[in-house]
C-alpha cells in the first residue's frame, strides 16, 4: 500500500454549496458533497462516506495481499461499512476500546464504525476465516483510525 507523502489538493466548487473537487497526486479526481438533507446537492460521497471507503478498500487490499502470499483459496472479499455516533454507555466495544487505549477523550459520545466482511471461497477453513478477520484489523487505515493518536496540523497558506 502506498503511504504517499504527496499532498492532496482539495478545491471548493461554488456551483453547489458543499461540492468539493479532490485531486490526488495530480492523477486522480474525486468529487465529494453532502446529502441534500443537510443542504448539499448529493453529487458525490460525503466526507464520512469517503472515510468509510478508505477503510473498506484498505481492508479488501490487505486481505487480498495476505491471502495471495499465503496461497489461501480466497475467491472474493466484500466489505460493508456504516458509521454512527453512539453514547458510551450504549456501546460495549467502545467501553473496552476506551479502557484499553491511551485515548484521553472523556466524551460520552463515540464514533462507531461497523465493518461487516464477507469472505468468498468454498475451500476456506474456519481457521483461514478467523485468521483473515484478524488480518483485517491490521490494515493501515484501520490501525490509524483505531490508535486515536492522529495529529492534524493546520496552517494558512
Short mmCIF file of C-alpha atoms in Angstrom, two decimals, residues 7-94:
data_model
loop_
_atom_site.label_atom_id
_atom_site.label_comp_id
_atom_site.label_asym_id
_atom_site.label_seq_id
_atom_site.Cartn_x
_atom_site.Cartn_y
_atom_site.Cartn_z
CA UNK A 7 -0.25 16.39 -0.92
CA UNK A 8 -3.85 16.05 -1.98
CA UNK A 9 -5.34 19.20 -3.45
CA UNK A 10 -8.86 19.89 -2.25
CA UNK A 11 -10.68 22.63 -4.09
CA UNK A 12 -14.08 24.07 -3.29
CA UNK A 13 -16.52 24.28 -6.18
CA UNK A 14 -19.03 27.11 -5.86
CA UNK A 15 -21.63 25.63 -8.26
CA UNK A 16 -23.09 23.73 -5.31
CA UNK A 17 -22.98 24.69 -1.62
CA UNK A 18 -20.78 21.79 -0.49
CA UNK A 19 -19.44 20.19 -3.68
CA UNK A 20 -15.71 19.66 -3.39
CA UNK A 21 -13.33 18.51 -6.10
CA UNK A 22 -10.43 16.42 -4.85
CA UNK A 23 -7.27 15.87 -6.88
CA UNK A 24 -4.96 13.16 -5.52
CA UNK A 25 -1.30 13.23 -6.58
CA UNK A 26 -2.19 15.10 -9.78
CA UNK A 27 -3.57 11.82 -11.17
CA UNK A 28 -6.95 11.01 -9.67
CA UNK A 29 -10.01 13.20 -9.37
CA UNK A 30 -12.79 12.57 -6.89
CA UNK A 31 -15.91 14.50 -6.01
CA UNK A 32 -17.36 14.93 -2.53
CA UNK A 33 -20.62 16.55 -1.47
CA UNK A 34 -23.12 16.49 1.33
CA UNK A 35 -26.54 14.84 1.06
CA UNK A 36 -29.47 17.04 0.12
CA UNK A 37 -30.99 16.61 3.60
CA UNK A 38 -28.17 18.77 5.00
CA UNK A 39 -28.10 21.30 2.19
CA UNK A 40 -25.79 19.63 -0.31
CA UNK A 41 -26.56 18.50 -3.84
CA UNK A 42 -25.65 14.83 -3.22
CA UNK A 43 -23.30 14.86 -6.24
CA UNK A 44 -20.77 12.58 -4.56
CA UNK A 45 -19.98 10.76 -1.34
CA UNK A 46 -19.91 12.72 1.91
CA UNK A 47 -16.63 13.08 3.83
CA UNK A 48 -17.66 10.27 6.20
CA UNK A 49 -18.55 8.06 3.22
CA UNK A 50 -15.08 8.73 1.81
CA UNK A 51 -13.57 7.79 5.17
CA UNK A 52 -15.52 4.51 5.19
CA UNK A 53 -14.47 3.90 1.58
CA UNK A 54 -10.82 4.31 2.58
CA UNK A 55 -11.24 1.76 5.37
CA UNK A 56 -13.18 -0.66 3.17
CA UNK A 57 -10.75 -0.54 0.26
CA UNK A 58 -7.75 -0.88 2.57
CA UNK A 59 -9.39 -3.90 4.23
CA UNK A 60 -10.01 -5.60 0.88
CA UNK A 61 -6.46 -4.90 -0.34
CA UNK A 62 -4.88 -6.11 2.91
CA UNK A 63 -6.88 -9.35 2.88
CA UNK A 64 -6.09 -9.95 -0.80
CA UNK A 65 -2.34 -9.42 -0.23
CA UNK A 66 -2.33 -11.76 2.77
CA UNK A 67 -4.37 -14.46 1.04
CA UNK A 68 -2.20 -14.33 -2.09
CA UNK A 69 1.03 -14.56 -0.08
CA UNK A 70 -0.31 -17.48 1.97
CA UNK A 71 -1.91 -19.09 -1.08
CA UNK A 72 -5.29 -19.16 0.63
CA UNK A 73 -8.27 -20.08 -1.58
CA UNK A 74 -9.88 -16.65 -1.13
CA UNK A 75 -12.07 -16.03 -4.17
CA UNK A 76 -13.50 -12.65 -3.17
CA UNK A 77 -13.97 -10.15 -0.39
CA UNK A 78 -16.71 -7.62 0.18
CA UNK A 79 -16.94 -5.12 2.98
CA UNK A 80 -20.00 -3.17 4.13
CA UNK A 81 -19.46 -0.27 6.49
CA UNK A 82 -21.60 2.10 8.49
CA UNK A 83 -20.79 4.95 10.85
CA UNK A 84 -22.73 6.12 13.88
CA UNK A 85 -22.24 8.40 16.83
CA UNK A 86 -23.14 6.40 19.93
CA UNK A 87 -23.29 7.09 23.64
CA UNK A 88 -20.52 5.37 25.53
CA UNK A 89 -22.97 3.61 27.86
CA UNK A 90 -24.71 2.01 24.84
CA UNK A 91 -21.58 0.52 23.29
CA UNK A 92 -19.68 -2.31 24.98
CA UNK A 93 -16.99 -2.26 22.26
CA UNK A 94 -16.50 1.48 22.87
#
